[in-house]
Coordinates of C-alpha atoms in Angstrom, one line a residue:
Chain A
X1 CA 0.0 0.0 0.0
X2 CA 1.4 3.3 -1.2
X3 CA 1.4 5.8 1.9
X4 CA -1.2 7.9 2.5
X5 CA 0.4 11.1 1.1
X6 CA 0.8 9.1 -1.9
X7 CA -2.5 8.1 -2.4
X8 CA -3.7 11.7 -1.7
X9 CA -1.8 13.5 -4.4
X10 CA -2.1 10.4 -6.8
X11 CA -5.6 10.7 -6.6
X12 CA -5.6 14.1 -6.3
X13 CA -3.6 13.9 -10.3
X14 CA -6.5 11.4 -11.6
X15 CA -9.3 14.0 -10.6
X16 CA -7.7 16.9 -11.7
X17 CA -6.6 15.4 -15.3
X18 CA -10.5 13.9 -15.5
X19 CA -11.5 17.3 -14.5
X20 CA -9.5 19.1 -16.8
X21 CA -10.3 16.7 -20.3
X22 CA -14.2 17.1 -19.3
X23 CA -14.3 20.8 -19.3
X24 CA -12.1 20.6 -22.8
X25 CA -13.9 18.4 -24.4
X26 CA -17.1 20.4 -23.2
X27 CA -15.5 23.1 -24.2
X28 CA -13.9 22.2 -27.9
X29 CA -16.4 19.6 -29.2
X30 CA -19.6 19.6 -27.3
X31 CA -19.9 23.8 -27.3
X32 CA -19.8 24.9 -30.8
X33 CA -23.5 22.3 -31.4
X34 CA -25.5 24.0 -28.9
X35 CA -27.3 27.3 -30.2
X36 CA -25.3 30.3 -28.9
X37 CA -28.4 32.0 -26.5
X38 CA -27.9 28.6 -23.8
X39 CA -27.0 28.9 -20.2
X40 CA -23.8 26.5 -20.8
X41 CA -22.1 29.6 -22.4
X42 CA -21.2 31.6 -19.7
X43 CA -19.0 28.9 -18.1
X44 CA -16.1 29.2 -21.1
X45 CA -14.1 31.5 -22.1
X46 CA -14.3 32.7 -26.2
X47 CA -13.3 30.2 -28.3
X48 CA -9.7 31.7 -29.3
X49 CA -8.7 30.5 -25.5
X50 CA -9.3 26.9 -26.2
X51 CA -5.8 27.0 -28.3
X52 CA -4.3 29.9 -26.9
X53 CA -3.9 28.6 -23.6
X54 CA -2.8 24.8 -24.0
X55 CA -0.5 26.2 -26.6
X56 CA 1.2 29.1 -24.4
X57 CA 1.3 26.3 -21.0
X58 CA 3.2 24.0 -23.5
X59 CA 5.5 26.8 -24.5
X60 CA 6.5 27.7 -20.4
X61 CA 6.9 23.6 -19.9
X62 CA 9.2 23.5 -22.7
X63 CA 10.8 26.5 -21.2
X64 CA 11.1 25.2 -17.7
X65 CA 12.2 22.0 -19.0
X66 CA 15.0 24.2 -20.8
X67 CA 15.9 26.1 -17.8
X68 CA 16.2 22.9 -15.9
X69 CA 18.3 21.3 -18.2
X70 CA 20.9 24.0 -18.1
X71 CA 21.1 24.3 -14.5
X72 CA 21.8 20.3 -14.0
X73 CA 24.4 21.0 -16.8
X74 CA 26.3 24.1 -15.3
X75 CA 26.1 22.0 -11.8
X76 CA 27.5 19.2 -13.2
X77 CA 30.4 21.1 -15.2
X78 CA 31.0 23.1 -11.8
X79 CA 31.7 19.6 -10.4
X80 CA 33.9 18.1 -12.9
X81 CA 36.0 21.5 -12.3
X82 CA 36.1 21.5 -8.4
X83 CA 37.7 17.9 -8.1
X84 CA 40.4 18.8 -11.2
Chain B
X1 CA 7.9 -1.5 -41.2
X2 CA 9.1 0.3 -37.7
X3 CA 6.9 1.1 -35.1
X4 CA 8.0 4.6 -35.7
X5 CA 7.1 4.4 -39.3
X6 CA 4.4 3.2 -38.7
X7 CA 2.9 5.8 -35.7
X8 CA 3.8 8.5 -38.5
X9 CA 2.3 6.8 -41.5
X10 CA -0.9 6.9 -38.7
X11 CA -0.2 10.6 -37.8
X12 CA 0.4 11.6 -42.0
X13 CA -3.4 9.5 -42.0
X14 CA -5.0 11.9 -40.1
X15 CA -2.9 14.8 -40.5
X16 CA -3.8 14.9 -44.1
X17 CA -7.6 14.3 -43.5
X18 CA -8.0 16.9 -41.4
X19 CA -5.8 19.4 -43.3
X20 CA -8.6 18.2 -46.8
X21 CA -11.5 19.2 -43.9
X22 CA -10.1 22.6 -42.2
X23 CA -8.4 23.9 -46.0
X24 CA -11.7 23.3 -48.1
X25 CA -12.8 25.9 -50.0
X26 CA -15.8 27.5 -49.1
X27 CA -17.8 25.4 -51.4
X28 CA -16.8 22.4 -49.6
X29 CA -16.0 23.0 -46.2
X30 CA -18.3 20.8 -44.1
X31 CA -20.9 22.6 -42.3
X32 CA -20.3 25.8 -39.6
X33 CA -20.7 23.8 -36.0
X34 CA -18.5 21.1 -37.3
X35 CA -16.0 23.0 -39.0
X36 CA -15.7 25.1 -35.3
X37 CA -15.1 21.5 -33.0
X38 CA -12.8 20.4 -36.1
X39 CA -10.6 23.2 -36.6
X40 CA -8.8 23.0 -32.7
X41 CA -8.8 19.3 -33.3
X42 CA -4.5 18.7 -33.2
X43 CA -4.9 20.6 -29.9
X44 CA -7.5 18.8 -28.6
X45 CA -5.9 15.6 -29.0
X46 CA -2.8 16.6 -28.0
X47 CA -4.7 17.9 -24.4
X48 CA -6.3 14.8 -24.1
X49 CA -3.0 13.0 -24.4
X50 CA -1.4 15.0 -21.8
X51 CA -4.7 14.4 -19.3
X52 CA -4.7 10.9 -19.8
X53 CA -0.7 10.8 -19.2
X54 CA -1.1 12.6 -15.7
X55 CA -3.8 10.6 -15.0
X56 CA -1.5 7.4 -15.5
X57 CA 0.7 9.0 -13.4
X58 CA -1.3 9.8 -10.7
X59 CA -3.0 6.2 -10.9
X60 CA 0.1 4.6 -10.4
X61 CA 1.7 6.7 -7.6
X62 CA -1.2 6.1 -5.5
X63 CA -1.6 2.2 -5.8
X64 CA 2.2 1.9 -5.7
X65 CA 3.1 -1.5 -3.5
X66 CA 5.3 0.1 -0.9
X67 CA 6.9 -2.7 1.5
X68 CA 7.8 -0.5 4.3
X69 CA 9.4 -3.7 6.6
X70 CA 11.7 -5.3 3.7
X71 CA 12.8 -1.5 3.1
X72 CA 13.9 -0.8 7.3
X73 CA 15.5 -4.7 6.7
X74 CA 17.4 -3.6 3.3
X75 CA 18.8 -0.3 5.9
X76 CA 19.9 -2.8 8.2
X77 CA 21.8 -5.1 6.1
X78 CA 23.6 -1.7 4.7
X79 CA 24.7 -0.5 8.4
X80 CA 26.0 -4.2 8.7
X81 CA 27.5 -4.0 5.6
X82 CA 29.4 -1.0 6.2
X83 CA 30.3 -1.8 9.8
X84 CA 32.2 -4.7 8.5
X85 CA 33.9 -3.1 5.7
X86 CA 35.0 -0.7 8.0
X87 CA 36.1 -3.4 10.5
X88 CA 38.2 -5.1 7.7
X89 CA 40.1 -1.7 6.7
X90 CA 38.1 -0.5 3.6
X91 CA 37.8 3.3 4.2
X92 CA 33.9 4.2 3.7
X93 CA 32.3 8.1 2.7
X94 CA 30.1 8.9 5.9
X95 CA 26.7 7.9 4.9

């Protein structure tokens, strides 16, 4: 049995992630076939967010992923030139 | 055929389809409401694909079969390990 911290996040992920592809799928495919004077329409944002967003949070984790990279790197290379 | 080739022979598939659906000329193009959940679709999917891989993730860090006692017992054996090392003149890094 994972502990109980574990458990709580990792569920904590699967709810999120359900959470998260409902609302977009609402959003992306459901939205656009009901008539445009519903309720439902308030909840989203315009329809130019749909991409907009997912595309600019993939841009930042590339970024971070870059930024991460290069700090392991100059750590590493600080290292190699500390026990020369 | 690779399983690489064939995943992008798949993605040139689709890719292709929907680029005939979203670059039809006006005469064609498929009508307004699907057109508008088509267009975002390489998004979409590509959203969907991160959800479900978080999900994953999350799934399998909470059922994850920790065995607390043969960890404490895998400790032990290393202290004893090192003790006797030690004892016999090896010259250990302080843990």
């Amino acid at each position: 049995m994972a502990t109980a911290t574990d458990q709580l996040v990792g569920f904590g992920l699967v709810t999120f992630s359900l959470v998260l592809f409902v609302y977009y799928t609402l959003w992306i495919i459901v939205l656009p076939f009901i008539d445009s004077d519903h309720g439902i329409h308030q909840y989203f944002l315009p329809r130019e967010y749909a991409v907009i967003i997912p595309v600019a949070a993939g841009l930042l984790l590339l970024l971070f992923i870059g930024v991460f990279i290069m700090f392991v790197m100059w750590k590493s290379g600080k290292h190699a030139k500390k026990s020369d | 055929m690779t399983k690489l080739g064939q995943w992008l022979c798949g993605l040139a598939l689709l890719g292709s389809a929907w680029a005939a659906l979203a670059l039809a000329p006006p005469g064609l193009q498929p009508p307004a409401p699907l057109r508008q959940a088509l267009l975002p679709l390489p998004v979409y999917l590509l959203v969907a694909f991160g959800c479900y891989s978080l999900a994953t993730v999350g799934y399998r860090v909470a059922t994850f079969n920790d065995c607390e006692e043969a960890a404490a017992e895998l400790q032990e054996h290393i202290r004893a390990a090192r003790a006797d090392l030690r004892r016999r003149g090896l010259r250990l890094e302080p843990q």
